[in-house]
Amino acid sequence: MSTFTIDTATSRATPSPVPGKRMTAPALRARKVDGKTEEPIVALTAYTMRMAQLLDVHCDLLLVGDSLGQVIYGLSSTIPVTLDMMIAHGAAVVRGSWHALVAVDMPFGSYEGSLEQAFANCSRVMKETGCAAVKLEGGEAMAETIDFLTHRGIPVIGHVGLTPQAVNVLGGYGARGKSADEAKKIIGDAKAVSDAGAFCVVVEGVMEAIADQVTEAVGVPIIGIGASPRCDGQVLVTEDMLGLFERTPRFVKRYADLANEIGEAVGRYAEEVRGRAFPTEEQTYRPKS
Ligand code: KIV
């Protein structure tokens, strides 16, 4: 059996346990049987090696979301996120995990141009990160691309409803599916990407009743974010659920208050440095007597 080792002389990483068998796209797809998912799929975003190590054991799916543009890089949307950013963070998350399936978001402009562009960039992401799947936004309009990719060895997660890369077309980040036409379109989009071969579909920011209809109508697992408790699984942006930001969107539940904990810890450190109370003899090197 191979062991997963990290050079702790050059890294702050805690060595990970011996790897188990990683979740695969077919295994995740198979969690939904005859329209029902017994055990909901647990998914969170991860962008770094250390966070991946902490989340991995609890999750079926780690998503290297292009939300890293806002969360890590302070960008105002996901539009400027590049393929190189996604590859660097995707590879880090794969290195920090051994159990969950790692999927990497395809950034805006990297897959919509043509089938060939999509295959070239998705295959590059898989080769250079070691991830097991990619996620791309869009419904019916992306069905042909998803079909092309899945027939060429690339497992795809669909993403419908509120699709943040289309913010300039949608006009904002408000919940979708408020009108009958919009609701019909979201259900049609989810069916189209699943029929095209997506092994699961993220449904983001939609009216609860629409998410329920999508979950019922589509044979592959539906992973909700701002959707419904009856989806086949849930995903959140990890930094949101850990309370690292002041603003908590309505669909997020805070499971920790890390912003305050960090502020408190750093405040104590600053006070001790200024008062010469840190470092003490415990943290300094002296000749052995
Ligand atoms: O980019 C992202 O993090 C996502 C999830 C919120 C689903 O797409």
Tab-separated table of C-alpha atoms and ligand atoms in Angstrom:
chain	number	residue	atom	x	y	z
A	1	MET	CA	0.000	0.000	0.000
A	2	SER	CA	1.355	3.421	-0.849
A	3	THR	CA	1.488	6.140	1.773
A	4	PHE	CA	0.798	9.805	1.225
A	5	THR	CA	3.780	11.761	2.491
A	6	ILE	CA	4.480	15.429	2.719
A	7	ASP	CA	7.952	16.816	3.299
A	8	THR	CA	7.353	18.419	6.656
A	9	ALA	CA	10.859	19.903	6.670
A	10	THR	CA	9.842	22.278	3.905
A	11	SER	CA	6.111	22.500	4.515
A	12	ARG	CA	3.844	23.342	7.432
A	13	ALA	CA	1.519	20.580	6.313
A	14	THR	CA	0.413	17.868	8.677
A	15	PRO	CA	1.087	14.560	6.943
A	16	SER	CA	-2.187	13.118	5.731
A	17	PRO	CA	-3.315	9.625	6.709
A	18	VAL	CA	-2.855	6.695	4.386
A	19	PRO	CA	-5.197	7.287	1.461
A	20	GLY	CA	-8.390	5.326	1.120
A	21	LYS	CA	-10.174	4.821	-2.139
A	22	ARG	CA	-11.178	8.177	-3.562
A	23	MET	CA	-14.783	8.917	-4.463
A	24	THR	CA	-15.314	8.609	-8.218
A	25	ALA	CA	-17.770	10.301	-10.560
A	26	PRO	CA	-19.682	7.026	-11.229
A	27	ALA	CA	-19.871	6.296	-7.475
A	28	LEU	CA	-21.219	9.775	-6.760
A	29	ARG	CA	-23.726	9.451	-9.626
A	30	ALA	CA	-24.824	6.068	-8.222
A	31	ARG	CA	-25.855	7.647	-4.913
A	32	LYS	CA	-29.182	8.524	-6.561
A	33	VAL	CA	-31.195	5.397	-7.287
A	34	ASP	CA	-34.654	5.522	-8.895
A	35	GLY	CA	-34.874	9.241	-8.196
A	36	LYS	CA	-33.932	8.934	-4.491
A	37	THR	CA	-30.694	9.633	-2.638
A	38	GLU	CA	-30.579	7.775	0.661
A	39	GLU	CA	-27.575	9.645	2.092
A	40	PRO	CA	-27.256	13.281	0.951
A	41	ILE	CA	-24.004	14.258	-0.763
A	42	VAL	CA	-21.762	16.521	1.313
A	43	ALA	CA	-19.788	19.078	-0.695
A	44	LEU	CA	-17.748	22.165	0.209
A	45	THR	CA	-15.455	24.471	-1.694
A	46	ALA	CA	-11.694	24.208	-1.123
A	47	TYR	CA	-8.939	26.316	-2.645
A	48	THR	CA	-5.836	25.409	-0.639
A	49	MET	CA	-3.945	22.296	0.408
A	50	ARG	CA	-4.433	22.798	4.154
A	51	MET	CA	-8.139	23.501	3.920
A	52	ALA	CA	-8.535	20.422	1.712
A	53	GLN	CA	-6.808	18.319	4.390
A	54	LEU	CA	-9.230	19.596	7.035
A	55	LEU	CA	-12.390	19.133	4.952
A	56	ASP	CA	-11.594	15.950	3.052
A	57	VAL	CA	-12.632	13.318	5.581
A	58	HIS	CA	-16.059	14.927	6.006
A	59	CYS	CA	-16.864	15.476	2.339
A	60	ASP	CA	-17.860	13.411	-0.687
A	61	LEU	CA	-16.958	16.246	-3.053
A	62	LEU	CA	-14.452	19.088	-2.783
A	63	LEU	CA	-15.167	21.790	-5.319
A	64	VAL	CA	-12.362	24.113	-6.351
A	65	GLY	CA	-14.860	26.846	-7.169
A	66	ASP	CA	-14.105	29.903	-9.250
A	67	SER	CA	-15.570	31.730	-6.244
A	68	LEU	CA	-11.874	31.771	-5.268
A	69	GLY	CA	-11.752	34.945	-7.362
A	70	GLN	CA	-13.741	36.739	-4.670
A	71	VAL	CA	-12.744	34.698	-1.611
A	72	ILE	CA	-8.965	34.443	-2.191
A	73	TYR	CA	-8.158	37.212	-4.670
A	74	GLY	CA	-10.626	39.952	-3.661
A	75	LEU	CA	-12.056	40.253	-7.170
A	76	SER	CA	-15.541	41.693	-7.528
A	77	SER	CA	-16.855	38.731	-9.544
A	78	THR	CA	-15.722	35.404	-10.990
A	79	ILE	CA	-15.345	36.889	-14.486
A	80	PRO	CA	-11.586	37.725	-14.246
A	81	VAL	CA	-10.606	34.289	-12.872
A	82	THR	CA	-8.069	32.562	-15.138
A	83	LEU	CA	-7.317	28.968	-16.048
A	84	ASP	CA	-3.883	29.289	-14.418
A	85	MET	CA	-5.465	30.317	-11.098
A	86	MET	CA	-7.826	27.337	-11.210
A	87	ILE	CA	-4.985	24.950	-12.054
A	88	ALA	CA	-2.720	26.197	-9.247
A	89	HIS	CA	-5.476	25.879	-6.631
A	90	GLY	CA	-6.879	22.644	-8.091
A	91	ALA	CA	-3.482	20.952	-7.831
A	92	ALA	CA	-3.102	22.146	-4.215
A	93	VAL	CA	-6.512	20.704	-3.271
A	94	VAL	CA	-5.738	17.371	-4.926
A	95	ARG	CA	-2.441	17.243	-2.973
A	96	GLY	CA	-4.294	17.871	0.292
A	97	SER	CA	-7.018	15.249	-0.158
A	98	TRP	CA	-7.246	11.507	-0.472
A	99	HIS	CA	-10.912	10.657	0.045
A	100	ALA	CA	-13.245	13.152	-1.641
A	101	LEU	CA	-13.729	13.585	-5.366
A	102	VAL	CA	-12.060	16.842	-6.394
A	103	ALA	CA	-13.804	18.842	-9.129
A	104	VAL	CA	-12.383	22.045	-10.590
A	105	ASP	CA	-14.514	24.895	-11.955
A	106	MET	CA	-13.820	25.938	-15.536
A	107	PRO	CA	-13.455	29.731	-15.491
A	108	PHE	CA	-15.408	32.145	-17.682
A	109	GLY	CA	-14.150	32.158	-21.279
A	110	SER	CA	-12.333	28.836	-21.053
A	111	TYR	CA	-15.026	26.505	-22.463
A	112	GLU	CA	-17.831	28.441	-24.199
A	113	GLY	CA	-16.014	29.263	-27.471
A	114	SER	CA	-16.068	25.852	-29.156
A	115	LEU	CA	-16.083	22.134	-28.425
A	116	GLU	CA	-12.356	22.011	-29.193
A	117	GLN	CA	-11.583	24.897	-26.831
A	118	ALA	CA	-13.584	23.189	-24.075
A	119	PHE	CA	-11.793	19.862	-24.556
A	120	ALA	CA	-8.335	21.457	-24.727
A	121	ASN	CA	-8.846	23.447	-21.520
A	122	CYS	CA	-10.717	20.773	-19.538
A	123	SER	CA	-8.122	18.139	-20.398
A	124	ARG	CA	-5.353	20.563	-19.387
A	125	VAL	CA	-7.079	21.095	-16.019
A	126	MET	CA	-7.348	17.339	-15.462
A	127	LYS	CA	-3.728	16.657	-16.497
A	128	GLU	CA	-2.186	19.491	-14.483
A	129	THR	CA	-4.263	19.183	-11.283
A	130	GLY	CA	-5.041	15.473	-11.039
A	131	CYS	CA	-8.707	16.305	-10.396
A	132	ALA	CA	-11.395	13.767	-11.302
A	133	ALA	CA	-14.005	16.102	-12.795
A	134	VAL	CA	-14.689	19.628	-13.971
A	135	LYS	CA	-17.722	21.836	-13.436
A	136	LEU	CA	-19.064	24.277	-15.971
A	137	GLU	CA	-21.912	26.746	-15.844
A	138	GLY	CA	-24.862	26.828	-18.229
A	139	GLY	CA	-27.894	24.774	-19.190
A	140	GLU	CA	-29.211	23.820	-22.592
A	141	ALA	CA	-26.606	25.970	-24.355
A	142	MET	CA	-23.830	23.837	-22.812
A	143	ALA	CA	-25.456	20.430	-23.473
A	144	GLU	CA	-23.514	19.761	-26.677
A	145	THR	CA	-20.242	20.655	-24.936
A	146	ILE	CA	-21.016	18.348	-21.998
A	147	ASP	CA	-21.845	15.520	-24.396
A	148	PHE	CA	-18.561	16.135	-26.284
A	149	LEU	CA	-16.493	16.162	-23.087
A	150	THR	CA	-18.092	13.152	-21.391
A	151	HIS	CA	-17.609	11.051	-24.544
A	152	ARG	CA	-13.911	11.935	-24.419
A	153	GLY	CA	-13.135	10.952	-20.840
A	154	ILE	CA	-13.986	14.130	-18.938
A	155	PRO	CA	-16.556	13.777	-16.137
A	156	VAL	CA	-18.637	16.956	-15.945
A	157	ILE	CA	-20.722	18.556	-13.200
A	158	GLY	CA	-23.409	20.919	-14.537
A	159	HIS	CA	-24.381	24.213	-12.885
A	160	VAL	CA	-27.778	25.840	-13.496
A	161	GLY	CA	-30.076	28.420	-11.885
A	162	LEU	CA	-28.041	31.371	-10.702
A	163	THR	CA	-24.843	31.089	-12.744
A	164	PRO	CA	-22.446	33.761	-11.417
A	165	GLN	CA	-20.337	33.876	-14.604
A	166	ALA	CA	-23.468	35.206	-16.361
A	167	VAL	CA	-23.931	38.026	-13.824
A	168	ASN	CA	-23.744	40.664	-16.567
A	169	VAL	CA	-26.554	38.979	-18.490
A	170	LEU	CA	-28.656	38.179	-15.407
A	171	GLY	CA	-28.194	41.675	-13.965
A	172	GLY	CA	-27.268	40.543	-10.441
A	173	TYR	CA	-27.032	37.669	-7.980
A	174	GLY	CA	-30.706	37.492	-6.985
A	175	ALA	CA	-32.513	34.163	-6.690
A	176	ARG	CA	-33.826	32.724	-9.945
A	177	GLY	CA	-37.067	30.959	-10.803
A	178	LYS	CA	-39.493	33.633	-9.602
A	179	SER	CA	-41.539	33.662	-12.823
A	180	ALA	CA	-43.148	30.629	-14.473
A	181	ASP	CA	-40.961	31.106	-17.571
A	182	GLU	CA	-37.767	31.242	-15.533
A	183	ALA	CA	-38.813	28.175	-13.532
A	184	LYS	CA	-39.502	26.229	-16.733
A	185	LYS	CA	-36.111	27.255	-18.128
A	186	ILE	CA	-34.222	26.115	-15.000
A	187	ILE	CA	-35.924	22.702	-15.010
A	188	GLY	CA	-35.250	22.374	-18.763
A	189	ASP	CA	-31.606	23.374	-18.269
A	190	ALA	CA	-31.060	20.795	-15.515
A	191	LYS	CA	-32.631	18.045	-17.640
A	192	ALA	CA	-30.580	19.076	-20.695
A	193	VAL	CA	-27.211	18.924	-18.906
A	194	SER	CA	-28.050	15.630	-17.213
A	195	ASP	CA	-29.277	14.114	-20.511
A	196	ALA	CA	-26.001	15.299	-22.081
A	197	GLY	CA	-24.021	13.256	-19.557
A	198	ALA	CA	-23.338	15.455	-16.502
A	199	PHE	CA	-22.968	13.070	-13.537
A	200	CYS	CA	-24.451	15.577	-11.126
A	201	VAL	CA	-25.776	19.116	-11.300
A	202	VAL	CA	-25.315	22.091	-8.983
A	203	VAL	CA	-28.504	24.140	-8.678
A	204	GLU	CA	-27.731	27.563	-7.234
A	205	GLY	CA	-29.948	30.363	-5.922
A	206	VAL	CA	-33.401	29.215	-6.973
A	207	MET	CA	-36.843	29.210	-5.366
A	208	GLU	CA	-37.209	26.169	-3.092
A	209	ALA	CA	-40.153	24.740	-5.069
A	210	ILE	CA	-38.133	24.878	-8.305
A	211	ALA	CA	-35.198	23.070	-6.676
A	212	ASP	CA	-37.656	20.373	-5.505
A	213	GLN	CA	-39.060	19.983	-9.012
A	214	VAL	CA	-35.551	19.744	-10.493
A	215	THR	CA	-34.547	17.137	-7.884
A	216	GLU	CA	-37.615	15.089	-8.752
A	217	ALA	CA	-37.343	15.472	-12.523
A	218	VAL	CA	-33.628	14.760	-12.989
A	219	GLY	CA	-32.085	11.299	-12.630
A	220	VAL	CA	-28.596	12.421	-11.516
A	221	PRO	CA	-27.855	13.919	-8.075
A	222	ILE	CA	-28.814	17.570	-7.650
A	223	ILE	CA	-26.506	19.487	-5.327
A	224	GLY	CA	-28.142	22.586	-3.942
A	225	ILE	CA	-26.761	25.919	-2.801
A	226	GLY	CA	-29.478	28.364	-1.847
A	227	ALA	CA	-31.946	25.779	-3.133
A	228	SER	CA	-33.828	23.196	-1.004
A	229	PRO	CA	-33.163	20.732	1.855
A	230	ARG	CA	-34.674	18.050	-0.367
A	231	CYS	CA	-31.864	18.270	-2.954
A	232	ASP	CA	-29.665	15.159	-3.196
A	233	GLY	CA	-26.774	17.057	-1.603
A	234	GLN	CA	-25.604	20.475	-0.460
A	235	VAL	CA	-22.594	22.647	-1.181
A	236	LEU	CA	-21.452	25.878	0.485
A	237	VAL	CA	-18.469	28.163	0.170
A	238	THR	CA	-16.359	27.030	3.137
A	239	GLU	CA	-15.261	30.534	4.143
A	240	ASP	CA	-18.938	31.568	4.348
A	241	MET	CA	-19.988	28.687	6.613
A	242	LEU	CA	-16.931	29.173	8.832
A	243	GLY	CA	-17.834	32.836	9.398
A	244	LEU	CA	-14.762	34.397	7.765
A	245	PHE	CA	-16.783	37.230	6.251
A	246	GLU	CA	-18.941	39.831	7.962
A	247	ARG	CA	-21.783	39.406	5.490
A	248	THR	CA	-23.645	36.115	5.554
A	249	PRO	CA	-25.905	35.513	2.549
A	250	ARG	CA	-29.414	34.244	3.411
A	251	PHE	CA	-28.702	30.709	2.182
A	252	VAL	CA	-25.584	30.296	4.357
A	253	LYS	CA	-25.606	28.907	7.875
A	254	ARG	CA	-22.585	29.888	9.971
A	255	TYR	CA	-21.068	26.903	11.746
A	256	ALA	CA	-18.169	28.912	13.241
A	257	ASP	CA	-17.121	32.492	13.872
A	258	LEU	CA	-13.547	32.410	12.580
A	259	ALA	CA	-13.318	36.109	11.678
A	260	ASN	CA	-13.759	37.045	15.339
A	261	GLU	CA	-11.493	34.249	16.565
A	262	ILE	CA	-8.726	35.350	14.189
A	263	GLY	CA	-9.177	39.000	15.148
A	264	GLU	CA	-8.950	38.106	18.826
A	265	ALA	CA	-5.834	35.897	18.378
A	266	VAL	CA	-4.000	38.433	16.203
A	267	GLY	CA	-4.896	41.219	18.640
A	268	ARG	CA	-3.283	39.251	21.503
A	269	TYR	CA	-0.176	38.564	19.367
A	270	ALA	CA	0.177	42.256	18.457
A	271	GLU	CA	-0.178	43.271	22.120
A	272	GLU	CA	2.474	40.751	23.230
A	273	VAL	CA	4.942	41.784	20.493
A	274	ARG	CA	4.527	45.455	21.410
A	275	GLY	CA	4.887	44.630	25.127
A	276	ARG	CA	7.923	42.348	24.468
A	277	ALA	CA	5.966	39.466	26.021
A	278	PHE	CA	6.524	37.360	22.879
A	279	PRO	CA	8.739	35.451	22.269
A	280	THR	CA	9.542	33.988	25.700
A	281	GLU	CA	12.346	31.550	26.462
A	282	GLU	CA	10.059	28.728	25.291
A	283	GLN	CA	10.142	30.062	21.750
A	284	THR	CA	13.856	30.997	21.525
A	285	TYR	CA	16.925	28.890	20.723
A	286	ARG	CA	19.633	28.628	23.400
A	287	PRO	CA	22.698	26.416	23.710
A	288	LYS	CA	21.896	23.175	25.593
A	289	SER	CA	23.439	23.330	29.065
B	1	KIV	O1	-17.612	28.791	-7.493
B	1	KIV	C1	-18.167	28.156	-6.591
B	1	KIV	O2	-17.724	28.120	-5.446
B	1	KIV	C2	-19.387	27.437	-6.924
B	1	KIV	C3	-20.213	26.912	-5.797
B	1	KIV	C4	-20.726	27.987	-4.959
B	1	KIV	C5	-21.287	25.992	-6.265
B	1	KIV	O3	-19.713	27.310	-8.061
